[in-house]
Short mmCIF file of C-alpha atoms and ligand atoms in Angstrom, two decimals:
data_model
loop_
_atom_site.label_atom_id
_atom_site.label_comp_id
_atom_site.label_asym_id
_atom_site.label_seq_id
_atom_site.Cartn_x
_atom_site.Cartn_y
_atom_site.Cartn_z
CA MET A 1 2.27 110.89 50.91
CA THR A 2 0.95 113.66 53.16
CA LEU A 3 -2.57 114.82 52.54
CA ALA A 4 -3.75 118.13 53.98
CA ILE A 5 -7.27 119.51 53.95
CA TYR A 6 -7.95 123.23 53.80
CA PRO A 7 -11.57 123.70 54.93
CA GLY A 8 -13.57 126.90 54.85
CA SER A 9 -16.59 128.77 53.55
CA PHE A 10 -14.71 130.53 50.72
CA ASP A 11 -17.61 132.93 50.22
CA PRO A 12 -15.80 133.86 47.93
CA ILE A 13 -12.18 132.73 47.70
CA THR A 14 -9.78 135.69 48.01
CA LYS A 15 -6.12 136.23 47.19
CA GLY A 16 -5.42 135.70 50.90
CA HIS A 17 -6.93 132.19 50.69
CA LEU A 18 -5.03 131.53 47.45
CA ASP A 19 -1.77 132.58 49.07
CA VAL A 20 -2.35 130.14 51.94
CA LEU A 21 -3.31 127.41 49.46
CA GLN A 22 -0.17 127.98 47.40
CA ARG A 23 2.02 127.73 50.51
CA ALA A 24 0.23 124.53 51.57
CA SER A 25 0.63 123.02 48.10
CA LYS A 26 4.41 123.44 48.41
CA LEU A 27 4.52 121.82 51.86
CA PHE A 28 2.23 118.82 51.33
CA ASP A 29 1.95 116.16 48.61
CA ARG A 30 -1.79 116.67 48.20
CA VAL A 31 -4.09 119.42 49.39
CA ILE A 32 -7.88 119.28 49.28
CA ILE A 33 -9.59 122.63 49.47
CA ALA A 34 -12.86 121.61 51.13
CA VAL A 35 -15.81 123.97 50.97
CA LEU A 36 -18.39 123.68 53.74
CA THR A 37 -21.89 123.46 52.30
CA ASN A 38 -23.96 123.78 55.48
CA SER A 39 -22.21 126.62 57.27
CA THR A 40 -23.93 128.20 60.27
CA LYS A 41 -22.74 131.43 58.66
CA LYS A 42 -25.17 132.59 56.01
CA CYS A 43 -23.22 132.38 52.76
CA SER A 44 -24.05 134.90 50.00
CA ILE A 45 -22.71 132.83 47.13
CA PRO A 46 -24.30 129.46 46.24
CA ILE A 47 -22.08 126.45 46.81
CA GLU A 48 -21.94 125.57 43.09
CA ALA A 49 -20.64 129.05 42.26
CA ARG A 50 -18.12 129.01 45.12
CA LEU A 51 -16.73 125.71 43.83
CA GLU A 52 -16.68 126.96 40.24
CA LEU A 53 -14.78 130.10 41.28
CA ILE A 54 -12.20 128.02 43.14
CA LYS A 55 -11.85 125.73 40.12
CA GLY A 56 -11.24 128.78 37.94
CA CYS A 57 -8.28 130.04 39.95
CA CYS A 58 -6.53 126.90 41.23
CA SER A 59 -5.79 125.01 38.02
CA HIS A 60 -2.10 126.03 38.15
CA MET A 61 -1.63 123.94 41.31
CA PRO A 62 -1.59 120.30 40.16
CA ASN A 63 -1.61 118.77 43.66
CA VAL A 64 -4.69 120.73 44.75
CA GLU A 65 -8.13 119.11 44.60
CA ILE A 66 -11.47 120.79 45.17
CA ASP A 67 -14.28 119.22 47.16
CA SER A 68 -17.29 120.14 49.26
CA PHE A 69 -18.47 118.64 52.53
CA GLU A 70 -21.15 118.95 55.15
CA GLY A 71 -21.08 118.19 58.85
CA LEU A 72 -18.03 118.17 61.05
CA THR A 73 -14.64 118.92 59.55
CA VAL A 74 -13.10 116.11 61.63
CA ASP A 75 -15.50 113.59 60.06
CA TYR A 76 -14.52 114.81 56.62
CA ALA A 77 -10.82 114.57 57.57
CA LYS A 78 -11.31 111.00 58.85
CA HIS A 79 -13.21 110.06 55.71
CA LYS A 80 -10.30 111.32 53.60
CA ASN A 81 -7.72 109.89 55.99
CA ALA A 82 -6.15 113.34 56.31
CA LYS A 83 -3.96 114.08 59.31
CA VAL A 84 -3.27 117.74 58.55
CA LEU A 85 -5.75 120.60 58.56
CA ILE A 86 -4.62 123.94 57.12
CA ARG A 87 -5.91 127.28 58.37
CA GLY A 88 -4.77 130.75 57.45
CA LEU A 89 -3.93 133.20 60.23
CA ARG A 90 -4.14 136.88 59.46
CA ALA A 91 -4.04 138.92 62.62
CA ILE A 92 -4.14 138.34 66.36
CA THR A 93 -7.94 138.75 66.18
CA ASP A 94 -8.15 135.38 64.37
CA PHE A 95 -6.16 133.63 67.03
CA GLU A 96 -8.73 132.91 69.73
CA TYR A 97 -11.32 131.41 67.37
CA GLU A 98 -8.69 129.45 65.47
CA MET A 99 -7.10 128.05 68.62
CA GLN A 100 -10.54 127.00 69.91
CA MET A 101 -11.30 125.19 66.65
CA ALA A 102 -7.87 123.55 66.47
CA GLN A 103 -8.13 122.25 70.03
CA MET A 104 -11.72 121.06 69.61
CA ASN A 105 -10.82 119.30 66.35
CA ASN A 106 -7.79 117.69 67.97
CA THR A 107 -9.93 116.55 70.92
CA LEU A 108 -12.43 114.94 68.54
CA TYR A 109 -9.73 113.47 66.30
CA PRO A 110 -6.35 113.34 68.08
CA ASP A 111 -4.49 112.29 64.92
CA LEU A 112 -5.44 115.56 63.23
CA GLU A 113 -2.95 118.43 63.51
CA THR A 114 -3.88 121.97 62.53
CA VAL A 115 -1.13 123.81 60.69
CA PHE A 116 -1.47 127.60 60.59
CA LEU A 117 -0.03 129.45 57.65
CA THR A 118 0.20 133.20 57.34
CA THR A 119 -0.50 135.18 54.21
CA LYS A 120 1.63 137.87 52.64
CA PRO A 121 1.20 141.01 54.81
CA LYS A 122 -0.56 142.78 51.93
CA TYR A 123 -3.51 140.37 52.38
CA ASN A 124 -3.65 140.52 56.19
CA PHE A 125 -6.83 142.57 56.29
CA VAL A 126 -8.63 140.67 53.53
CA SER A 127 -11.72 138.64 54.42
CA SER A 128 -14.54 137.38 52.23
CA SER A 129 -17.08 139.50 54.09
CA ILE A 130 -15.15 142.76 53.75
CA ILE A 131 -14.56 142.00 50.06
CA LYS A 132 -18.32 141.56 49.44
CA GLU A 133 -19.23 144.66 51.41
CA VAL A 134 -16.79 146.85 49.49
CA ALA A 135 -17.51 145.28 46.08
CA PHE A 136 -21.28 145.69 46.48
CA MET A 137 -20.77 149.38 47.27
CA ASP A 138 -18.68 149.91 44.13
CA GLY A 139 -15.29 149.79 45.82
CA ASP A 140 -12.37 148.43 43.85
CA VAL A 141 -11.35 144.98 45.13
CA SER A 142 -9.61 143.93 41.92
CA LYS A 143 -6.20 143.57 43.59
CA LEU A 144 -7.56 141.46 46.43
CA VAL A 145 -9.47 138.67 44.66
CA PRO A 146 -8.68 136.46 41.65
CA GLU A 147 -9.92 137.89 38.34
CA ASN A 148 -12.77 135.39 37.96
CA VAL A 149 -14.03 136.26 41.45
CA TYR A 150 -13.85 139.97 40.66
CA ASN A 151 -15.91 139.43 37.49
CA TYR A 152 -18.42 137.28 39.36
CA LEU A 153 -18.91 139.94 42.05
CA LEU A 154 -19.46 142.57 39.35
CA LYS A 155 -22.01 140.31 37.66
CA ILE A 156 -24.04 139.55 40.78
CA LYS A 157 -23.94 143.19 41.80
CA LYS A 158 -25.49 144.17 38.45
CA GLU A 159 -28.20 141.52 38.88
CA LYS A 160 -29.17 142.80 42.35
O1 PNS B 1 -13.80 130.04 56.28
P1 PNS B 1 -14.45 129.86 57.61
O2 PNS B 1 -15.92 130.14 57.50
O3 PNS B 1 -13.77 130.62 58.70
O4 PNS B 1 -14.31 128.29 57.96
C1 PNS B 1 -14.80 127.78 59.15
C2 PNS B 1 -14.90 126.25 59.08
C3 PNS B 1 -15.71 125.82 57.90
C4 PNS B 1 -13.51 125.65 58.96
C5 PNS B 1 -15.54 125.78 60.42
O5 PNS B 1 -16.73 126.50 60.64
C6 PNS B 1 -15.86 124.30 60.42
O6 PNS B 1 -14.97 123.48 60.56
N1 PNS B 1 -17.15 123.96 60.24
C7 PNS B 1 -17.63 122.61 60.12
C8 PNS B 1 -18.40 122.18 61.36
C9 PNS B 1 -17.43 121.85 62.45
O7 PNS B 1 -16.60 120.96 62.33
N2 PNS B 1 -17.53 122.59 63.56
C10 PNS B 1 -16.67 122.42 64.71
C11 PNS B 1 -15.41 123.23 64.53
S1 PNS B 1 -14.39 123.04 65.95
#
């Protein structure tokens, strides 16, 4: 029974994240998508809403669970007894940061292996921050995020 964790901010989840999650769910018996609550990055979407949005678009993957955590990812992985950490790789620009994290995590917890998965090329440029920037300036991101996320972004934009 191989358990993988897929940690991130998911502020909000995009179709790129979902693509990575779907690939991971085919490779591993169980996958926990783990949302960091105390990110050093300032998140725009409250944790409860980020979790709710993930719940709303992952129900078709029966071996995927949703959780939140705070503190170090390696401590969360140890707590769950997970030996695999999933990260998505988009472009070469992700590589340096991702390699640094993977090697630091493996130094802190040598049993933990980071597995990088790529997305479909059509999502290569998609990030949560670019999605929010475009959506809040009335750009159409409907093809790049799940429908519930699109509706949520429209709603919070109206409330601003
Ligand atoms: O989606 P993101 O924001 O790129 O995810 C980054 C995340 C949450 C995986 C990373 O910041 C993280 O692991 N944070 C938890 C604190 C931690 O373990 N820091 C050391 C990483 S080597």
